[in-house]
Coordinates of C-alpha atoms and ligand atoms in Angstrom, one line a residue:
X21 CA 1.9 -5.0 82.2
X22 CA 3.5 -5.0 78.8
X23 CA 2.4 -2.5 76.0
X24 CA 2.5 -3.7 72.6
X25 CA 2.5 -1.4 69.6
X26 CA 1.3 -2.9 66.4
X27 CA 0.1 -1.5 63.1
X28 CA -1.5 -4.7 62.4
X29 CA -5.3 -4.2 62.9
X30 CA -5.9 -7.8 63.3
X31 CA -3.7 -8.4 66.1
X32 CA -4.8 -5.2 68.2
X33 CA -8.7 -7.0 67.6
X34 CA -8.0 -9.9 68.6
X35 CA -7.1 -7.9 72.0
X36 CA -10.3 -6.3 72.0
X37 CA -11.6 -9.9 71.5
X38 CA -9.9 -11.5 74.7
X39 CA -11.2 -8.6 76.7
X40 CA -8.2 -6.7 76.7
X41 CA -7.5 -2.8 76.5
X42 CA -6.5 -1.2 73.4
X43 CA -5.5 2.3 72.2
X44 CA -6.6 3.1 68.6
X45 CA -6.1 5.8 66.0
X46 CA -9.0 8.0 64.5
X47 CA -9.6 11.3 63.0
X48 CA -10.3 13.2 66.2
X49 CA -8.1 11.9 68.9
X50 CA -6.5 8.7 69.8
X51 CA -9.3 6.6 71.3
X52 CA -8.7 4.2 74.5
X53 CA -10.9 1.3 74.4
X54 CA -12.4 -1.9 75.8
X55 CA -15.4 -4.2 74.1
X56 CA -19.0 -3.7 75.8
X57 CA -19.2 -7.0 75.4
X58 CA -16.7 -7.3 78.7
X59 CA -18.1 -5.0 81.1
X60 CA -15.4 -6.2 84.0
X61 CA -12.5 -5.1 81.9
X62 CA -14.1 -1.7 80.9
X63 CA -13.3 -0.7 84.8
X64 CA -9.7 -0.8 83.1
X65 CA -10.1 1.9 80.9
X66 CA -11.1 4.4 84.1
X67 CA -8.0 2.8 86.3
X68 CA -5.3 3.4 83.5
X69 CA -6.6 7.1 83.0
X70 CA -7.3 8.1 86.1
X71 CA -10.9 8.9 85.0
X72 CA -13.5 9.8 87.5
X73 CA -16.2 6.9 87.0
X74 CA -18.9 9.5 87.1
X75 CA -17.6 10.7 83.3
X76 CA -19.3 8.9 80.6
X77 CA -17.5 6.8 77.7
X78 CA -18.1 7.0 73.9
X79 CA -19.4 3.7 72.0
X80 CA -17.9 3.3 69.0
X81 CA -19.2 1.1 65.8
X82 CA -17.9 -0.1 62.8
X83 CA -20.8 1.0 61.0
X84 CA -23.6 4.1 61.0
X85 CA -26.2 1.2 61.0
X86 CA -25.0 -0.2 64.1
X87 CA -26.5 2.6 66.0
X88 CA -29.8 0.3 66.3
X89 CA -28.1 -2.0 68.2
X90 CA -26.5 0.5 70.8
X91 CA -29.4 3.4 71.5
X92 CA -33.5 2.5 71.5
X93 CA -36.1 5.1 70.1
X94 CA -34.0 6.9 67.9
X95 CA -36.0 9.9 66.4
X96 CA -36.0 11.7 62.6
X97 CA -33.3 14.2 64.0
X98 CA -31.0 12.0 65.0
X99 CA -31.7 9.6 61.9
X100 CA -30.5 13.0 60.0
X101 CA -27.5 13.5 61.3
X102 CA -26.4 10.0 61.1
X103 CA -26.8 10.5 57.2
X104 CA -24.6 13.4 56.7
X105 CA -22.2 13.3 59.6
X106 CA -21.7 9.2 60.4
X107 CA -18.9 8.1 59.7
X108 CA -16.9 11.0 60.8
X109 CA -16.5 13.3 64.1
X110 CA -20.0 13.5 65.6
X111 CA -21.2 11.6 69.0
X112 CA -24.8 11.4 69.5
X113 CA -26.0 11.1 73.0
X114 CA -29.5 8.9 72.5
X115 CA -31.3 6.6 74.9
X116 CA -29.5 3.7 75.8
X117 CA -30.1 -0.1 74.9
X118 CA -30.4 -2.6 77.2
X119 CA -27.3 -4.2 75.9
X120 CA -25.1 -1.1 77.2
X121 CA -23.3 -1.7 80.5
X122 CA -24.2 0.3 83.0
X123 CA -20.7 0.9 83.6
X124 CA -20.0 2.5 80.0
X125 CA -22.7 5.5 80.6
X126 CA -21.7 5.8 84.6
X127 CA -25.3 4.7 85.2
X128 CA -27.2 7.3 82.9
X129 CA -29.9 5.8 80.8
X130 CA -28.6 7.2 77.7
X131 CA -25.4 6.7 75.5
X132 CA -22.8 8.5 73.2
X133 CA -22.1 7.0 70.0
X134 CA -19.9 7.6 67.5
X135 CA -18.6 6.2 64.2
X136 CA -15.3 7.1 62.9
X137 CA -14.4 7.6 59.9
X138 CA -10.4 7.1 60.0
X139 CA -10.1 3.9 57.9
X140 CA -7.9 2.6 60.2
X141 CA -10.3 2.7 63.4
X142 CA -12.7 1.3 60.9
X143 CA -11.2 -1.8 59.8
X144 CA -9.7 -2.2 63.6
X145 CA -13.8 -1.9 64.4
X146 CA -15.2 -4.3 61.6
X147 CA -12.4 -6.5 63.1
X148 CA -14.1 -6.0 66.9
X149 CA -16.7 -8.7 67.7
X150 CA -18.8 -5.8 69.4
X151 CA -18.8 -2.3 69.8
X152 CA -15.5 -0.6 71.6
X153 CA -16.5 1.9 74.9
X154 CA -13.4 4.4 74.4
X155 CA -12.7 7.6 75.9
X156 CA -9.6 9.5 74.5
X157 CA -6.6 7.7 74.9
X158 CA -4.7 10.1 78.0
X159 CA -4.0 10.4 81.6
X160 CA -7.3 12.1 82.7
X161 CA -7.2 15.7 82.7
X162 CA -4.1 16.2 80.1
X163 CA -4.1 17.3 76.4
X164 CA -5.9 14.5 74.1
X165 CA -3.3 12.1 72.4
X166 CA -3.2 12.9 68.6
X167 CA -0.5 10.1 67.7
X168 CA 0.5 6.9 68.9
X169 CA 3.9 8.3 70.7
X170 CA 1.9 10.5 72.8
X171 CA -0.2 7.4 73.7
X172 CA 2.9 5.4 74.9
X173 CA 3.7 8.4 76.7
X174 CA 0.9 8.6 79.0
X175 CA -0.5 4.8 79.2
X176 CA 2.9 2.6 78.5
X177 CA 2.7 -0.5 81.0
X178 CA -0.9 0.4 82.0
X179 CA -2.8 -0.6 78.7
X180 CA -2.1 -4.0 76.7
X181 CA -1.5 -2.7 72.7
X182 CA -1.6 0.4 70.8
X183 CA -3.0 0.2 67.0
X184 CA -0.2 2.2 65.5
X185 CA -1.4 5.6 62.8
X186 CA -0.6 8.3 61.7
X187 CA -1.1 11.4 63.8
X188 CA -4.8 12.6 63.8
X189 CA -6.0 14.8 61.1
X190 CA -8.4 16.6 63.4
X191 CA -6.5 16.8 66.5
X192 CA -9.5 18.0 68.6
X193 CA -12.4 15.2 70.0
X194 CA -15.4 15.1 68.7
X195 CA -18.8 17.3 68.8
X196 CA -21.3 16.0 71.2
X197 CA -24.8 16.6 70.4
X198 CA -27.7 15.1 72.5
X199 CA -30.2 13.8 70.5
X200 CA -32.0 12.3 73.6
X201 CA -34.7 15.2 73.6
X202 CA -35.9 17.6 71.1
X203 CA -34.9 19.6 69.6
X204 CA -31.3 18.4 70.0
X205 CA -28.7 20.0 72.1
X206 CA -24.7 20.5 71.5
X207 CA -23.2 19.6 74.6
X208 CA -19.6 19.6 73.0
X209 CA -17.7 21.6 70.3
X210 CA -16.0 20.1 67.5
X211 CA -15.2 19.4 63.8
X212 CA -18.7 19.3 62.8
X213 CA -19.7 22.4 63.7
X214 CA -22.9 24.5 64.8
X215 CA -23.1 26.3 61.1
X216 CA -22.9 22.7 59.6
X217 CA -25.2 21.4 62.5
X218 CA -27.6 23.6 62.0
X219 CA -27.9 23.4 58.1
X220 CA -29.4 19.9 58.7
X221 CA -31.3 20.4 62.1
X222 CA -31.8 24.6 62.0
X223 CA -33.7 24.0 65.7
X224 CA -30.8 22.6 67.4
X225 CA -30.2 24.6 70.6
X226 CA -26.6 25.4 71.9
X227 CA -26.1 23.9 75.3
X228 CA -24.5 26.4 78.3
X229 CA -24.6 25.2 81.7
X230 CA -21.3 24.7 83.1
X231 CA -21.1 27.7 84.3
X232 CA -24.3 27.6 86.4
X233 CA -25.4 25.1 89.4
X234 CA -27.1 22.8 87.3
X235 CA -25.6 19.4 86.6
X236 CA -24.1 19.5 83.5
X237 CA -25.8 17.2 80.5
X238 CA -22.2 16.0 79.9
X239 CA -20.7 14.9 82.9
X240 CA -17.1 15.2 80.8
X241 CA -17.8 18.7 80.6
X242 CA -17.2 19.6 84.8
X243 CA -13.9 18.0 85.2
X244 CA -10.5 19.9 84.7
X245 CA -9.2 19.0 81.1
X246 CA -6.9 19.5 78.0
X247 CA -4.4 21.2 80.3
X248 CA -0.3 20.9 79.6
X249 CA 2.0 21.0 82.7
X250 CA 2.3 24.6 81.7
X251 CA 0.6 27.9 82.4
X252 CA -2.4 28.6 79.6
X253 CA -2.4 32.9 78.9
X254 CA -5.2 32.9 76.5
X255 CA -4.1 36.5 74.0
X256 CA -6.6 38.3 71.6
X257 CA -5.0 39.2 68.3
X258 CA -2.8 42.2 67.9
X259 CA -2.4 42.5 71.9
X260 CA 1.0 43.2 73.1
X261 CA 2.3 40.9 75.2
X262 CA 5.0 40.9 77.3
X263 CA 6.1 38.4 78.9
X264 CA 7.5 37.7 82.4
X265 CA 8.1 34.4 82.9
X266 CA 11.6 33.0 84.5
X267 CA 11.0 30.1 82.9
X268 CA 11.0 30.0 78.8
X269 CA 7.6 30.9 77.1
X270 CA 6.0 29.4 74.1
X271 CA 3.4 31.2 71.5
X272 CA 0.8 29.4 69.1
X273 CA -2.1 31.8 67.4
X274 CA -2.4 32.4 63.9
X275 CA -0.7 35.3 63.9
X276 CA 3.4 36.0 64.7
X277 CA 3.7 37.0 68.5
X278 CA 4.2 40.8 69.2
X279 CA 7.2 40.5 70.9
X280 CA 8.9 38.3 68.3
X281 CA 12.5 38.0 70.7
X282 CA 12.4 35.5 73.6
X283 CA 9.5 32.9 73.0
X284 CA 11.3 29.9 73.1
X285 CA 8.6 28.1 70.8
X286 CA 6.8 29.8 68.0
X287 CA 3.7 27.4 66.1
X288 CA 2.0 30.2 63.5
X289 CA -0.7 28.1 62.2
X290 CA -1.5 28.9 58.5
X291 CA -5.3 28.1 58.7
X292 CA -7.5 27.1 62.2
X293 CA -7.7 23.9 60.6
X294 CA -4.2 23.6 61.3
X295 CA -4.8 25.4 64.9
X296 CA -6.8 22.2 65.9
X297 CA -4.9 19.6 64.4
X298 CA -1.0 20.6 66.3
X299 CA -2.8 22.3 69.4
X300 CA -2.3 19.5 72.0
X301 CA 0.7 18.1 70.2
X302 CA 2.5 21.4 70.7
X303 CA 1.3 21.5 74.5
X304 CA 2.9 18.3 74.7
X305 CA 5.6 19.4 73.3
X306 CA 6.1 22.4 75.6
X307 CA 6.0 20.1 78.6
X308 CA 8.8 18.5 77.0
X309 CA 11.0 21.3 76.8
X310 CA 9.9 23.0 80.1
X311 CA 8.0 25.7 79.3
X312 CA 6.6 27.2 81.9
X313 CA 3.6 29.7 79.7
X314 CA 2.1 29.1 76.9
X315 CA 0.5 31.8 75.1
X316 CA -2.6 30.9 73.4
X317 CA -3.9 33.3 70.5
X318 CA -7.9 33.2 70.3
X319 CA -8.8 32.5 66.8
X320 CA -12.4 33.9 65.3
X321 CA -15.3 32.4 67.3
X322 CA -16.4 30.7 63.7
X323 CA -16.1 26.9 62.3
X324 CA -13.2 24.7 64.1
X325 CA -12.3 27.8 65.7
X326 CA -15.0 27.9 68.1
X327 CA -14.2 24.0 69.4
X328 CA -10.7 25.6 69.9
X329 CA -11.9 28.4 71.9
X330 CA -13.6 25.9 73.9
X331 CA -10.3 24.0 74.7
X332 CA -7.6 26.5 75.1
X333 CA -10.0 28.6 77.5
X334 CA -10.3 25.1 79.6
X335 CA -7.2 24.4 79.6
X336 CA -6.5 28.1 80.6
X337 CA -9.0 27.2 83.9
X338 CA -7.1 23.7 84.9
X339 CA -4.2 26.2 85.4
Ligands
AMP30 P1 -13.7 11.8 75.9 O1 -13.9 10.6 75.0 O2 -12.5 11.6 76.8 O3 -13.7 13.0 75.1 O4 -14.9 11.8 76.8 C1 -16.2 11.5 76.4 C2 -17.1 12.7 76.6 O5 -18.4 12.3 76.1 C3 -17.3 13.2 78.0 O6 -17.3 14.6 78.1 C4 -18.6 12.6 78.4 O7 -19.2 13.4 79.4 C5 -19.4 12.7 77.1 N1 -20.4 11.6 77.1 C6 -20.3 10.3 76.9 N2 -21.5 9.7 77.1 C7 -22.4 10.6 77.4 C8 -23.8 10.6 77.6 N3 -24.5 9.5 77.7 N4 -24.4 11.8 77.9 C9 -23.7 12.9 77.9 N5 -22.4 13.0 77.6 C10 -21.7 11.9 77.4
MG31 MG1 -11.0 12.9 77.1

């Protein structure tokens, strides 16, 4: 199959339109998606990615308002936090309506929605005769995509266009909260974060349960992910590490490494902010130059810092 790249919104639409499978910028991640209104072609999106079809995909609207058309009995919580975090990097997980494929929610009876706020996904969305199902836009199981070269990289002659944009300004995917019960339960880590969440909704509940024999809430959450070809040695600040590795090494923290000779790539990010938004870029990256460890500094368990705990230690476990 040939991949076209466009930055023309209309064009990468009218793909979306014809049934077709697109990759699209937003503020999180680069998004991989297919109308619902084709629920044939979505069994694309799992085929180019390699996704297990147990794993869920996220609906995405052009609008906060189009949330009535995708989940049924939404409640006053999840009414709130369409008002202060829609458009932007939250998924809700709400009870599905009837108009939602069975094959976008792998069968469950409820749904993740999310409307971004990149204007770019927007206008490509307003553009979309329905709503897009799109999971991030990789080869199952590696770092997210956070521009449109890493999307080319992983999914060239597999998917029909990629909706060119500038690199993500997040860099990490979204925060999943389940708004299908109450009180609502994060399932996911992300920009939006618990202090935020739980200034609007201070019941919310923080959900744990991957690491027990229940099945998890978020199917997403049991597979391997986020991981670089690379070895993932997760570092607390100030530690001295020394590194044997034959092959070359890489650090990224938000401090300098201890052992400043011999990493062959150094990221010191100024702010987590800045943590999030290179992380899986620089992964990439490393598998580019054949590194063989990275070293991953925890940042403070607070904010965005908390989603990046939640990556780097799972990409430390894909290992
Ligand atoms: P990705 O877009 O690749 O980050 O994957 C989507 C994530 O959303 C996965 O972890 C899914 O398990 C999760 N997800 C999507 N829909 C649901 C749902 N209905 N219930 C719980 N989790 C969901
Ligand atoms: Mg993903």
């Amino acid at each position: 199959m040939q991949t076209i790249v466009t930055d023309s919104a209309k064009e990468a639409a009218s793909y979306i339109n014809s049934g077709k499978i697109v990759a699209f910028p937003t503020e999180t991640v680069y998004g991989l998606g297919v109308g619902i209104c084709y629920p044939d072609a979505i069994e694309n999106i799992f085929i180019a990615k390699g996704r297990p079809r147990d794993n869920p995909l996220i609906v995405h609207i052009a609008r906060p308002a189009d949330i009535d058309s995708v989940g049924r009995e939404i409640g006053s919580d999840a009414r709130k936090l369409v008002k202060h975090f829609f458009p932007g990097p939250l998924t809700l997980v709400l009870k599905k309506s009837h108009t939602i494929p069975g094959v976008v929610t792998a069968g469950l009876d409820t749904v993740g929605v999310r409307c971004p706020s990149n204007p770019i996904a927007r206008n490509f969305l307003e553009l979309c005769l329905c709503p897009v199902a799109a999971p991030s836009a990789n080869t199952s199981g590696r770092p997210s995509s956070t521009s449109w070269e890493a999307v080319l990289h992983d999914l060239k002659g597999k998917i029909d266009c990629i909706l060119k944009g500038a690199p993500s300004d997040i860099g990490l995917e979204s925060t999943i909260v389940d708004c299908s019960n109450t009180p609502p339960i994060l399932l996911r880590n992300g920009a939006v974060t618990i202090e935020e969440l739980l200034g609007v909704i201070p019941e919310i509940r923080i959900g744990e349960n991957r690491h027990n024999d229940e099945p998890p809430k978020s199917p997403g959450l049991k597979y391997p992910h986020y991981a670089p070809l690379a070895r993932i040695l997760l570092c607390t600040s100030g530690e001295t590490v020394i590194p044997e590795s034959e092959t070359p090494y890489a650090w990224i923290g938000l401090t300098q490494p201890p052992v400043a000779a011999g990493f062959a790539l150094v990221r010191q990010c100024g702010t987590t902010v800045e943590y999030a938004r290179v992380l899986f870029d620089f992964f990439r990256k490393c598998d580019t130059r054949g590194i063989g460890t990275i070293y991953c500094e925890l940042p403070p368990a607070k904010g965005i810092g908390r989603a990046i705990l939640d990556r780097i230690t799972r990409a430390a476990e894909s290992n």
